PDB file of C-alpha atoms in Angstrom:
ATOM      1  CA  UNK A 134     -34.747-154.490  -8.098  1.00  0.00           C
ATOM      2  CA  UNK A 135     -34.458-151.042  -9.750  1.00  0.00           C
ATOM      3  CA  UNK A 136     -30.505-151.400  -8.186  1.00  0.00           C
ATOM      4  CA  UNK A 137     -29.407-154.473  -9.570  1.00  0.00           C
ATOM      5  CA  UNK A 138     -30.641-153.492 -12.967  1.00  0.00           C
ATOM      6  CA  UNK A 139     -28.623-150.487 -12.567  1.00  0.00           C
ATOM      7  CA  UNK A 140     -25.734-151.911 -11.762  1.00  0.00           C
ATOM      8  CA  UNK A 141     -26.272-154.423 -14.777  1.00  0.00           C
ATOM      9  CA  UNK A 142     -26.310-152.143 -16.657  1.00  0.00           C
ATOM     10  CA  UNK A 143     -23.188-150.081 -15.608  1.00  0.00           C
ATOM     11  CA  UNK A 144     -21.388-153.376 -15.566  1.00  0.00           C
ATOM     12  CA  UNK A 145     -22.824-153.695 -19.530  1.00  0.00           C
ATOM     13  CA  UNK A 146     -21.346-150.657 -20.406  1.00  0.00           C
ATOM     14  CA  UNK A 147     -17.777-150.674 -18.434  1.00  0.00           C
ATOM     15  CA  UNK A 148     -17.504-154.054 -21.113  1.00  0.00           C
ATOM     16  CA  UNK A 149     -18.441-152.132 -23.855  1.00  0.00           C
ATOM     17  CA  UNK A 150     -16.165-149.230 -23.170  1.00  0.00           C
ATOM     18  CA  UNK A 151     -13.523-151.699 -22.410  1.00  0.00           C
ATOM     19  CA  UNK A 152     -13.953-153.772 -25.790  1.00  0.00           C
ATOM     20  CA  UNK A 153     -14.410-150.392 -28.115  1.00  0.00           C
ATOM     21  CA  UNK A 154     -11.095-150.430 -30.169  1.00  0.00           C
ATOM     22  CA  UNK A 155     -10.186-147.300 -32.057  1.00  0.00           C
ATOM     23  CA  UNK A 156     -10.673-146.945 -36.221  1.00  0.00           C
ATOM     24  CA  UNK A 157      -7.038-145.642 -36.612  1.00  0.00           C
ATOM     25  CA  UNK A 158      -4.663-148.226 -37.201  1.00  0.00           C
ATOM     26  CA  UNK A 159      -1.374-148.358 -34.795  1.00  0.00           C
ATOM     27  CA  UNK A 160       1.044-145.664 -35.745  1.00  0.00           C
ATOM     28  CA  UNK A 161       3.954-147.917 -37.828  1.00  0.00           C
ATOM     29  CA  UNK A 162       7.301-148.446 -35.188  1.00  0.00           C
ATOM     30  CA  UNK A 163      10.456-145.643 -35.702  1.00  0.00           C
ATOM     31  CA  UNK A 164      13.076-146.965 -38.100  1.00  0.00           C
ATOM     32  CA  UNK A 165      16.745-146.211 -37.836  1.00  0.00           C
ATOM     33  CA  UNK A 166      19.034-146.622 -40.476  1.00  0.00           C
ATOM     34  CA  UNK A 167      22.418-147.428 -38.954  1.00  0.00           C
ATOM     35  CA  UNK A 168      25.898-147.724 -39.997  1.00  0.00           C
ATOM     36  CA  UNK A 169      25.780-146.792 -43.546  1.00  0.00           C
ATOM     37  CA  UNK A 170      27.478-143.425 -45.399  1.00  0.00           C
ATOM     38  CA  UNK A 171      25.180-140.801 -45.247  1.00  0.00           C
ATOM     39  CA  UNK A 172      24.852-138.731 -48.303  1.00  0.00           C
ATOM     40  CA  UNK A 173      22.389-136.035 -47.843  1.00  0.00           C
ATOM     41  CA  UNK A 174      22.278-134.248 -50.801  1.00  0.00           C
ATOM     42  CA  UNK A 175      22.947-130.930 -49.944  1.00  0.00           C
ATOM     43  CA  UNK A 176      26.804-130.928 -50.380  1.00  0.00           C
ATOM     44  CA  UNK A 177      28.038-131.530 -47.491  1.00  0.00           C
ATOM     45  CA  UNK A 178      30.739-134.430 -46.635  1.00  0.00           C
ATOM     46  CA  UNK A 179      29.442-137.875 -46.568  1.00  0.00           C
ATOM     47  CA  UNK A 180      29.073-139.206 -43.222  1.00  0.00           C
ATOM     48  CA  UNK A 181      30.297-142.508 -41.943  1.00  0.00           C
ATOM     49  CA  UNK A 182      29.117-144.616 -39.405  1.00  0.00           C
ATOM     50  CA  UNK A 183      25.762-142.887 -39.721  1.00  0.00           C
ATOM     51  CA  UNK A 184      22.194-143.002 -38.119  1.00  0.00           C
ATOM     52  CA  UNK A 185      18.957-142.145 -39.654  1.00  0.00           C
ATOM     53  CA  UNK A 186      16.101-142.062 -37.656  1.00  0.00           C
ATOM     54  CA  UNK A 187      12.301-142.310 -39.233  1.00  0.00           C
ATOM     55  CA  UNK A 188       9.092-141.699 -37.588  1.00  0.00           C
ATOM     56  CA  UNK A 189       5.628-141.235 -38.942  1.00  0.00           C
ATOM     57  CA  UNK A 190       7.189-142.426 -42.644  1.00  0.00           C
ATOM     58  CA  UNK A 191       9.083-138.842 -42.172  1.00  0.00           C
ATOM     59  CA  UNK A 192      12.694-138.210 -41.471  1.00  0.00           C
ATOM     60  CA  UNK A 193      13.126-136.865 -38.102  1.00  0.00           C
ATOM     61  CA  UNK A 194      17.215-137.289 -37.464  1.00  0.00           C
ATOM     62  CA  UNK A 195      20.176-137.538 -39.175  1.00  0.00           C
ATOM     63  CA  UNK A 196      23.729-137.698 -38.560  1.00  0.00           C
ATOM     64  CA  UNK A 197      26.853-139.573 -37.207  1.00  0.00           C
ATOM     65  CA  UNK A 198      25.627-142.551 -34.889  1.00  0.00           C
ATOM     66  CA  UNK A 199      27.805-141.268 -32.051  1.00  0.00           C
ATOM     67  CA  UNK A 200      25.918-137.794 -31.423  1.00  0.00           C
ATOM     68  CA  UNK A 201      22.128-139.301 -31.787  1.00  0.00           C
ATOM     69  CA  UNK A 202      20.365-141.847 -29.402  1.00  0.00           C
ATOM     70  CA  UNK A 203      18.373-144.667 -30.647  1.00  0.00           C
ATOM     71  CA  UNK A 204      14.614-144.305 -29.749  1.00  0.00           C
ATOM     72  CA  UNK A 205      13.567-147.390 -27.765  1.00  0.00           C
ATOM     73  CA  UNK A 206      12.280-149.964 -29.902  1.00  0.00           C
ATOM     74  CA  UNK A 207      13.298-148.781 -32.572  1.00  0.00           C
ATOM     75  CA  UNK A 208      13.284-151.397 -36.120  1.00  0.00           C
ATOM     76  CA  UNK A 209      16.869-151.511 -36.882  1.00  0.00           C
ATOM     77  CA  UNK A 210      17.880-151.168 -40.651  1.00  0.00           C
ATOM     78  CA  UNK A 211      22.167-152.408 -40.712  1.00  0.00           C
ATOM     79  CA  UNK A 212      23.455-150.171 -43.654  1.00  0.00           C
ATOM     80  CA  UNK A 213      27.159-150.943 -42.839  1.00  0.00           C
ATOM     81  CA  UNK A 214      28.772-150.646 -46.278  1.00  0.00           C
ATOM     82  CA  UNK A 215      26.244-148.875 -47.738  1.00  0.00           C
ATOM     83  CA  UNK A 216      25.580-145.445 -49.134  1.00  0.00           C
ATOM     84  CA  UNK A 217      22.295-144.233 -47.526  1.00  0.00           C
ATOM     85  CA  UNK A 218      21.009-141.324 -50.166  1.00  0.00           C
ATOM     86  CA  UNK A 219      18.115-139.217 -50.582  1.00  0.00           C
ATOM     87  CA  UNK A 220      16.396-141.177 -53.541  1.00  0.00           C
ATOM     88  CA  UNK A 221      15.855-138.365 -56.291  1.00  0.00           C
ATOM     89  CA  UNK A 222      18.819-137.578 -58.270  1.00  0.00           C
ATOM     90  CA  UNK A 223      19.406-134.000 -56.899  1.00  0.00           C
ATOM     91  CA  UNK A 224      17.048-134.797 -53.788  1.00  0.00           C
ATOM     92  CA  UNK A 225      18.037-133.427 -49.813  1.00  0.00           C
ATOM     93  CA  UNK A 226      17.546-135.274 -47.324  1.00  0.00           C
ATOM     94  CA  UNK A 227      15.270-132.752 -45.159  1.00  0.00           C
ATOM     95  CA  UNK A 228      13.847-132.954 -41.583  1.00  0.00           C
ATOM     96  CA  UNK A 229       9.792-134.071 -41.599  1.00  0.00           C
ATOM     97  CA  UNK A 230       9.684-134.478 -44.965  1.00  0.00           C
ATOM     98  CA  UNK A 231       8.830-138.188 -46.493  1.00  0.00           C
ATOM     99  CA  UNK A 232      11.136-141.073 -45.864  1.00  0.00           C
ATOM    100  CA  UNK A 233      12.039-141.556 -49.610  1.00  0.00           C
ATOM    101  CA  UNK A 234      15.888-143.251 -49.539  1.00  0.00           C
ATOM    102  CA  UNK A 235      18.069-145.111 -51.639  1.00  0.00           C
ATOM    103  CA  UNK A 236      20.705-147.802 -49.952  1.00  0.00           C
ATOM    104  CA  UNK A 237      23.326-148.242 -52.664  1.00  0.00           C
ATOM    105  CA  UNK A 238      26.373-150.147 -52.695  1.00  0.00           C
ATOM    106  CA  UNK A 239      29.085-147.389 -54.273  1.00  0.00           C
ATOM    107  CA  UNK A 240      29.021-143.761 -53.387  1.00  0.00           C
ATOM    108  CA  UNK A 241      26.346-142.138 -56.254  1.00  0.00           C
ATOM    109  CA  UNK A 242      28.544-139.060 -56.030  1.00  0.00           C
ATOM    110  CA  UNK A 243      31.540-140.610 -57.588  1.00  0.00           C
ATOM    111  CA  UNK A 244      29.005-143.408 -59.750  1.00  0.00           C
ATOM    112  CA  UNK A 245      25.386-141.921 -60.222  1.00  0.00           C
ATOM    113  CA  UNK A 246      24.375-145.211 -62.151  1.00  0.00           C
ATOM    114  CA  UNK A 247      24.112-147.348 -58.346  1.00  0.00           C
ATOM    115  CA  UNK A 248      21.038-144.707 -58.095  1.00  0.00           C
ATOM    116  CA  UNK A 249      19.923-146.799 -60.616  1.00  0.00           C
ATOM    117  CA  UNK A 250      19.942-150.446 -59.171  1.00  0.00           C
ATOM    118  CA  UNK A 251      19.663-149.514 -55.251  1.00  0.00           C
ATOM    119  CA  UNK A 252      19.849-152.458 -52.715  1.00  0.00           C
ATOM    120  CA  UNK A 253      16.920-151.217 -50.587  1.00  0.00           C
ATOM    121  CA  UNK A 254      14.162-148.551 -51.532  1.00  0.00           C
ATOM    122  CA  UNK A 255      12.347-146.725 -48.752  1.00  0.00           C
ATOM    123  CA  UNK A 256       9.039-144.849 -49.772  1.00  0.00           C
ATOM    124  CA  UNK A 257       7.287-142.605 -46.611  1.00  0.00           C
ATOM    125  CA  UNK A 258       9.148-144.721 -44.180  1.00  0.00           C
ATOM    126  CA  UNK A 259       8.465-148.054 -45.892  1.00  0.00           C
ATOM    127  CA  UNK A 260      10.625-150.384 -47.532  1.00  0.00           C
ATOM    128  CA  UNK A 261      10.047-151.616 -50.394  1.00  0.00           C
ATOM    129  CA  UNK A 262      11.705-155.172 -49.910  1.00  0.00           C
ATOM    130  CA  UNK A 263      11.125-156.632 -53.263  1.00  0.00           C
ATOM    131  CA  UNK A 264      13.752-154.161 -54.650  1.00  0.00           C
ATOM    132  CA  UNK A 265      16.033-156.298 -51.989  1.00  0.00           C
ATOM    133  CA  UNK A 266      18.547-157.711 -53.524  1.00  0.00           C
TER     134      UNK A 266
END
């Protein structure tokens, strides 16, 4: 008798353990930002054909598409067309700091004003789709 309660109980708690979900929510999916002009801020030329790469709401690549690899299931961003630009006026784009971009139509270096009236705004990794135009 003393055995089958045992094992009842054993049983009870393998379901339990099984069932017990975690209090953290899922860490959000990697973002890339591909195909857009990448303006980084720091002076350098602007980059065609680029790939940015977010994790964790933080920047953790950056650079021409053809020398970085797409993480696996990845959430694609198409920028083709675009100017993809740190989003403070005077901002760098900087590796694990927050995710805060601009996707602009013009280049801002030759017409600062598209800073004002971006097509996308991404805040720590997020977009902010109802500045989607």
């Amino acid at each position: 008798m003393f055995a089958l309660r045992a094992i009842a109980l054993c049983a009870a708690l393998l379901c339990a353990s099984c069932s017990f979900q975690s209090s953290e929510p899922p860490s959000p999916p990697t973002k890339i930002i591909l195909g857009g002009t990448l303006i980084d801020g720091t002076g350098r030329p602007p980059i065609p054909n680029s790939l940015v790469i977010v994790a964790k709401g933080k920047i953790v690549a950056a650079g021409a598409a053809s020398d970085l690899k797409i993480p696996e299931g990845a959430v694609k961003t198409n920028s083709t067309g675009l100017f993809v630009t740190p989003s403070q006026m005077g901002g760098r784009l900087e590796f694990d700091a927050p995710a805060d971009l601009f996707l602009v139509s013009a280049n801002p270096i030759e017409n600062p004003l598209v800073l004002g009236s971006p097509m996308r705004v991404m805040k720590a990794g997020e977009w902010s789709d109802d500045n989607r135009k």
